[in-house]
Every structure is written in structure tokens, then in C-alpha cells.
Tab-separated table of C-alpha atoms in Angstrom:
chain	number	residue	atom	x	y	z
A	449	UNK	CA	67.877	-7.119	241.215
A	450	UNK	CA	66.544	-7.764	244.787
A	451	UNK	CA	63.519	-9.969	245.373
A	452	UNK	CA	61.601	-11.509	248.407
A	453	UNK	CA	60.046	-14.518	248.229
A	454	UNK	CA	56.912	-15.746	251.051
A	455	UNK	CA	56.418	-19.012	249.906
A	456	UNK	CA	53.466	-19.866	251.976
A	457	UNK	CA	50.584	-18.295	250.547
A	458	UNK	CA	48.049	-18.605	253.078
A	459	UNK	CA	48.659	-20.491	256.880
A	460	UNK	CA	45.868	-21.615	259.428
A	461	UNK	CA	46.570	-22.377	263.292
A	462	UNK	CA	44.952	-22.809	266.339
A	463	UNK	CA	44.886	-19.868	269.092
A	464	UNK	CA	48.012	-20.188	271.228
A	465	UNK	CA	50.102	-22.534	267.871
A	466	UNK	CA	53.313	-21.101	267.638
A	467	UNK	CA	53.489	-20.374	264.052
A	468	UNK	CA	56.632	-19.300	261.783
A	469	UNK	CA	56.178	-16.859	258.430
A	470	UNK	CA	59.463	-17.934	256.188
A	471	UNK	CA	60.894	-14.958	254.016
A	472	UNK	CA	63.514	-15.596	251.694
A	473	UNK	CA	65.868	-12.575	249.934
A	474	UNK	CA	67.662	-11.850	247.317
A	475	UNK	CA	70.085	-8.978	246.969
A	476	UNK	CA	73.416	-8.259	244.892
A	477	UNK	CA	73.966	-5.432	247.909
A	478	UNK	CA	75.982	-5.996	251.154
A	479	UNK	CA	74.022	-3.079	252.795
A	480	UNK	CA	70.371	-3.584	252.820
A	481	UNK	CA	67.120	-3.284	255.000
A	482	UNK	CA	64.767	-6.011	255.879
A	483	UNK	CA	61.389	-5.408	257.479
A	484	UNK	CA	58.484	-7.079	258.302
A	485	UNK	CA	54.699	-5.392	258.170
A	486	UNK	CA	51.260	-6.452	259.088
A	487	UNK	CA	48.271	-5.873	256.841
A	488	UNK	CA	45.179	-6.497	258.893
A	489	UNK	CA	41.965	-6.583	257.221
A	490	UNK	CA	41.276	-2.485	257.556
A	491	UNK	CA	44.314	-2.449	254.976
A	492	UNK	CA	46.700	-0.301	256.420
A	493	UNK	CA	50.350	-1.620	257.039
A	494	UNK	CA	51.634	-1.614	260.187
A	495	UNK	CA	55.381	-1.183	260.832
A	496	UNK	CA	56.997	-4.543	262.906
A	497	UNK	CA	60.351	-4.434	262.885
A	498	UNK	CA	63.406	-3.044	260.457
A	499	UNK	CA	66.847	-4.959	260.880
A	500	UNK	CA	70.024	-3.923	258.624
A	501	UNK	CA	72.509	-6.122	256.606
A	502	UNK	CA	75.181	-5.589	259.279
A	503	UNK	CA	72.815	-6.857	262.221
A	504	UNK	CA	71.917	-10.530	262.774
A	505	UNK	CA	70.988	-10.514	265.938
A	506	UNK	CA	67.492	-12.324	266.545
A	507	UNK	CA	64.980	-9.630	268.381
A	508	UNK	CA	61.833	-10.655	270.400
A	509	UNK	CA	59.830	-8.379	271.405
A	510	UNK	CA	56.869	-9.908	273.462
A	511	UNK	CA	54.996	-12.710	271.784
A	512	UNK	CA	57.044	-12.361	268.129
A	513	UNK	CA	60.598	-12.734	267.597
A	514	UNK	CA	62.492	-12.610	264.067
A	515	UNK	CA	65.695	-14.476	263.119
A	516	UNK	CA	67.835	-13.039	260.310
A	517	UNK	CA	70.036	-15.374	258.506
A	518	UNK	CA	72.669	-14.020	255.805
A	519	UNK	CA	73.988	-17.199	255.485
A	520	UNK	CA	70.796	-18.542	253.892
A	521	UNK	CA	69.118	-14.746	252.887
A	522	UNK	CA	66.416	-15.276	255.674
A	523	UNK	CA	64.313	-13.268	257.507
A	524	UNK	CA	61.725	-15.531	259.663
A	525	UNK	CA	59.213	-14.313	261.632
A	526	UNK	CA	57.833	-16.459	264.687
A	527	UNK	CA	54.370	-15.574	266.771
A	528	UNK	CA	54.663	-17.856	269.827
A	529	UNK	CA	50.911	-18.743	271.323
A	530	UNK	CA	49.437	-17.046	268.317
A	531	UNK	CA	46.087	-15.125	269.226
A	532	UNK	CA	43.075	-14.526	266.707
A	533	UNK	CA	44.258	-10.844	267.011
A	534	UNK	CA	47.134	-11.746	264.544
A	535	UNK	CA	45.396	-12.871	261.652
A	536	UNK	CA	46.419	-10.570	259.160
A	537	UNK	CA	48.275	-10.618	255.674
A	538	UNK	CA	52.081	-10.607	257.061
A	539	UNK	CA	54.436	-9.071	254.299
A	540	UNK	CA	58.463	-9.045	254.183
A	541	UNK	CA	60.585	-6.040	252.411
A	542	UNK	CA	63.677	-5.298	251.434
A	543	UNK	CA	65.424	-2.320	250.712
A	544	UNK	CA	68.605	-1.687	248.821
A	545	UNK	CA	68.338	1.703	248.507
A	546	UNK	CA	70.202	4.147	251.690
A	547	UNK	CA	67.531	6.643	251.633
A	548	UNK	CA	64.298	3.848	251.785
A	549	UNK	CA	63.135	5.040	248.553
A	550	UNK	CA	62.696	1.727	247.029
A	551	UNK	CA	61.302	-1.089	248.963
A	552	UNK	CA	60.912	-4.279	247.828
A	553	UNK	CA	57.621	-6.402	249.057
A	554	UNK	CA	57.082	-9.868	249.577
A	555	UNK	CA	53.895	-11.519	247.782
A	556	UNK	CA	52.686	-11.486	251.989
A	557	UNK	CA	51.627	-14.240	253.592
A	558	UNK	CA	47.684	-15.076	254.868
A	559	UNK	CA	47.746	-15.931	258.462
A	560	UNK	CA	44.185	-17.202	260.271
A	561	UNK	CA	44.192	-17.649	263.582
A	562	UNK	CA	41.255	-20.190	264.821
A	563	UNK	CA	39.440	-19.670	268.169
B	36	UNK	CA	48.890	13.039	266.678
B	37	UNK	CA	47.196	12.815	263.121
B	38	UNK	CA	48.526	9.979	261.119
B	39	UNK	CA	48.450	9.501	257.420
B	40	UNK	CA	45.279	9.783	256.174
B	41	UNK	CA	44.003	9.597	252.046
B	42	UNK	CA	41.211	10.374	250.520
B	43	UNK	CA	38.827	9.162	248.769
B	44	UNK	CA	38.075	5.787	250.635
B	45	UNK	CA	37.003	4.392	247.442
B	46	UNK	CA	36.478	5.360	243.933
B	47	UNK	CA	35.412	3.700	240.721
B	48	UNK	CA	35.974	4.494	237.523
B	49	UNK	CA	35.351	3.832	233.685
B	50	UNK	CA	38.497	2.412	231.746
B	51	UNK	CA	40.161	5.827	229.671
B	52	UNK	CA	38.949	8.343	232.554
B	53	UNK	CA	41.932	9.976	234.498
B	54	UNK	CA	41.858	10.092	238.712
B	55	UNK	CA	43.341	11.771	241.611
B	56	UNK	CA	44.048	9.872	244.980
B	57	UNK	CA	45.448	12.608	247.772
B	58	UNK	CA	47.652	11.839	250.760
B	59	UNK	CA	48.130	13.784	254.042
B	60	UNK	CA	51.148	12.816	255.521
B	61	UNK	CA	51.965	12.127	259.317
B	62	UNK	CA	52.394	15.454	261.119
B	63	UNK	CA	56.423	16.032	261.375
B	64	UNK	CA	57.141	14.346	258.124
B	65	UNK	CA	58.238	15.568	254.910
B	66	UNK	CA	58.542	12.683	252.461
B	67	UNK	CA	55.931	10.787	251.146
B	68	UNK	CA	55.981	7.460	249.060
B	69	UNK	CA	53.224	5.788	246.853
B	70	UNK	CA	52.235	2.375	246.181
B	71	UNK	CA	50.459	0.286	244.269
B	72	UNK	CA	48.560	-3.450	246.112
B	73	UNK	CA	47.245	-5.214	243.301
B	74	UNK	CA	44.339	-7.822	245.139
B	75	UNK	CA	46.748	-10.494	246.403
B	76	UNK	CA	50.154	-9.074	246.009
B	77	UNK	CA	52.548	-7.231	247.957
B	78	UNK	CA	52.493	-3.621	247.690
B	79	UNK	CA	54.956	-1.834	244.235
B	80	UNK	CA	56.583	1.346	244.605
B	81	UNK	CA	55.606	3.712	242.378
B	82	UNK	CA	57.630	7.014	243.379
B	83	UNK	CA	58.776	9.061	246.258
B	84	UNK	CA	58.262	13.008	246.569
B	85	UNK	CA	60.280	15.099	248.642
B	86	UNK	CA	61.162	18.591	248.674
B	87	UNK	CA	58.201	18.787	246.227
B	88	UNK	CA	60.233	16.777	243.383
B	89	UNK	CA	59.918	12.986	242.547
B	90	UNK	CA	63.248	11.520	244.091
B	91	UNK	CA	63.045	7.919	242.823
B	92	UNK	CA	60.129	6.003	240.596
B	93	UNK	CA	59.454	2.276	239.995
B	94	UNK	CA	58.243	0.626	236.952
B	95	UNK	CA	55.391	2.299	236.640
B	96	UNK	CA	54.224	4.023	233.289
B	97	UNK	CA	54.406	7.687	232.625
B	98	UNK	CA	50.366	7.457	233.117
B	99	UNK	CA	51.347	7.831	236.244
B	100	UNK	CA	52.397	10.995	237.740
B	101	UNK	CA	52.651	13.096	240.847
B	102	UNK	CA	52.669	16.265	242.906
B	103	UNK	CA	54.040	17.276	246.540
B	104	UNK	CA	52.684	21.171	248.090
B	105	UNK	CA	54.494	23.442	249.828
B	106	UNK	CA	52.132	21.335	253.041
B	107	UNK	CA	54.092	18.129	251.964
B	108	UNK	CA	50.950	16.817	251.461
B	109	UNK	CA	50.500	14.768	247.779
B	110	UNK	CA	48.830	13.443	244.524
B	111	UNK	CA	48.839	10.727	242.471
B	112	UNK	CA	47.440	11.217	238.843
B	113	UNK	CA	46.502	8.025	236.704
B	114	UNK	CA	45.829	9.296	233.125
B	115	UNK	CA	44.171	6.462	230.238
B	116	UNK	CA	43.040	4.563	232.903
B	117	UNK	CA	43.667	0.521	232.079
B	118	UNK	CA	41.578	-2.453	233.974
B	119	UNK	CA	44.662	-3.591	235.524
B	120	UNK	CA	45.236	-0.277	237.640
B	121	UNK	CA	42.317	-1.649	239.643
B	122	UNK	CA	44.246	-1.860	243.185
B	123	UNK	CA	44.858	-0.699	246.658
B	124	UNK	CA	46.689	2.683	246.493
B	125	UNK	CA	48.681	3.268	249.560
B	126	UNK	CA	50.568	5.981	250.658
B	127	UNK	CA	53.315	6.312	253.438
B	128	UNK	CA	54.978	9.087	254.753
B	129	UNK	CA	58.715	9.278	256.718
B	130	UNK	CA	60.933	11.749	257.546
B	131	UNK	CA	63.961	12.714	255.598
B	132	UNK	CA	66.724	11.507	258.506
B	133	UNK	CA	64.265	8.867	259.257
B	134	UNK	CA	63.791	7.105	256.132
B	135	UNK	CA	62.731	3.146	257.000
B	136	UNK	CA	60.308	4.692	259.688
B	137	UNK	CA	57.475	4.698	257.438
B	138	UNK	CA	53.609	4.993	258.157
B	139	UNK	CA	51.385	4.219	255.815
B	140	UNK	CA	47.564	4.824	255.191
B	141	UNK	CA	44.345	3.278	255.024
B	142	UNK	CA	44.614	3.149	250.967
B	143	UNK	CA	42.543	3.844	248.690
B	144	UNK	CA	40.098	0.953	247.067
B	145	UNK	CA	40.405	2.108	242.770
B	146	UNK	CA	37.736	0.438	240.880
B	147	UNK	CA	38.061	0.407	237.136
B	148	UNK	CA	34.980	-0.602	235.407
């Protein structure tokens, strides 16, 4: 059965603290989806980034980057010089399943950002 | 470009009642997926409708059912409402070549007294 485990429930930094969100997977799959949303307080889930099973190259794309490790099932996402824009609820997925039917989401993870 | 949008906003209602959440999906998309965000969790999949049919369905009683028109539009039914379907009801919408590209909605705040 897949799983994804956020351990940290609920991280606090200073505007412009780099700051790392650790995701953890499980999966008996060798092809599988990974993602990454954002949950902001209006509560609607915005799309960050997808990366398959066959793909581990890290991606940055302005101020956050992502590094995939199979080797170890994770999927870490990084903010560099976080801003108080990015507090949010930060969820992982996973998804087994070719046609996206089933995804799999992370108990998210509660990041305030401090003026 | 309209994206998803559901309605109502927020709705309460007394344990045993039955409710209807509706979803719009993204203009261009066919498929639409529902979920359920207990307060604190990560968001469950319930079930996916495309072509009008349900394609796939968590674990997630038969109290729970759905409906895709002919507009791809969609409804979720909760019969015997329990205290514990109190959640966040979200709904995302992809299209059927595009399946990880998925935009969700605003939700919908279900209150059950």
C-alpha cells in the first residue's frame, strides 16, 4: 500500500530562513508520481511541482527547489529566503495509479513565516 | 479562464440529513475527482468521474455517492450523515491525457451538527 509520511507537523522561521519540508514515501510500485501542493489559508491547493519514478533530477524553479531521492523514498522540498507569502499548509502526494486517479496525501506540513 | 469553482461555500447540517456539494470543473477539462480534508489532515480520495461513470473510489462508504452531466460538471451525495463527515470537501478537475495536472477548488466547509 503506498503512504507519505510529513513528519514535521507544524515549522516556524524567520523571513528570508531557508527552510526544508521532509516527505518520506512508501510504494511497492516502480512507476509512481510524486507532487508537492500548497494549501494557503483560502483552502484551495495549489499545484507545485509533479516529478515521476524514472526522474531524479533536483528542479528549482526560482526561490524553491525539490530533491527526489529513491534511494531513501524522499521527496524534500526547500524555500530558500523564505517570505511571509509562503506560509501555508505544504502537502506531499503520491500516486501509483497511471491515470492519477488515486493520489495519496501527506498529513501536510504547517509552515509560518515571521516578519 | 474560469477555474474550478463549488458551491455552496459552506453548509451545516444535522447528523442523519443527506447533502449535495456541486463542482464546476476548469473549462477544457473532462474529469473530475473528489476529496475529503478532515481539519488537520491531508486531503482522501473519494472517487473520480469521467465520461459520466465513477472510474476509481477510495475507502469511502457507499453513503457516499456521485454524479457527472453531460457539462462534466459534478455531485457528491452524503446520505445518513455521521459527525465525522464534518470536513473540507474539495474537488479537482484534469483532463483525460493530462491526468496529474489537476486544479482543485476552494472546497466546501461541511458542518455536521
Amino acid at each position: 500500500a503506498q503512504k507519505v509520511t510529513q513528519a514535521q507537523t507544524e515549522i516556524s522561521v524567520v523571513e528570508k530562513e531557508d527552510v526544508t519540508l521532509d516527505c518520506v514515501y512508501e510504494t511497492r510500485d516502480t512507476t509512481y508520481y510524486l507532487f508537492w501542493y500548497k494549501q494557503p489559508p483560502s483552502g484551495e491547493l495549489v499545484f507545485l511541482i509533479r516529478r515521476n519514478s524514472f526522474d531524479e533530477q533536483n528542479e528549482i524553479s526560482g526561490r524553491y527547489s525539490w530533491n527526489f531521492q529513491k534511494s531513501t523514498s524522499s521527496f524534500n522540498f526547500t524555500i530558500t529566503a523564505s517570505q511571509v507569502v509562503d506560509s501555508a499548509v505544504y502537502f506531499c502526494a503520491l500516486s501509483e495509479d497511471n491515470y492519477g486517479q488515486n493520489f495519496v496525501f501527506g498529513p501536510g506540513t504547517r509552515l509560518s513565516v515571521l516578519p | 479562464d474560469a477555474g474550478v469553482t463549488q458551491s455552496p461555500t459552506h453548509l451545516i447540517k444535522t447528523r442523519g440529513q443527506q447533502v449535495t456539494l456541486r463542482c464546476s470543473p476548469k473549462s477544457g477539462h473532462d474529469t473530475v475527482s473528489w476529496y475529503q480534508q478532515a481539519l488537520g489532515q491531508g486531503p482522501q480520495f473519494i472517487f473520480q468521474y469521467y465520461e459520466e461513470e465513477e472510474r476509481q473510489r477510495g475507502n469511502f462508504p457507499d453513503r457516499f455517492s456521485g454524479h457527472q452531466f453531460p457539462n462534466y460538471s459534478s455531485e457528491l451525495n452524503v446520505n445518513a450523515l455521521l459527525l465525522g463527515d464534518s470536513a473540507l470537501y474539495l474537488c479537482a478537475s484534469s483532463l483525460k491525457g493530462v491526468p496529474y495536472e489537476q486544479y482543485f477548488g476552494p472546497g466546501t466547509r461541511l458542518t455536521v451538527t
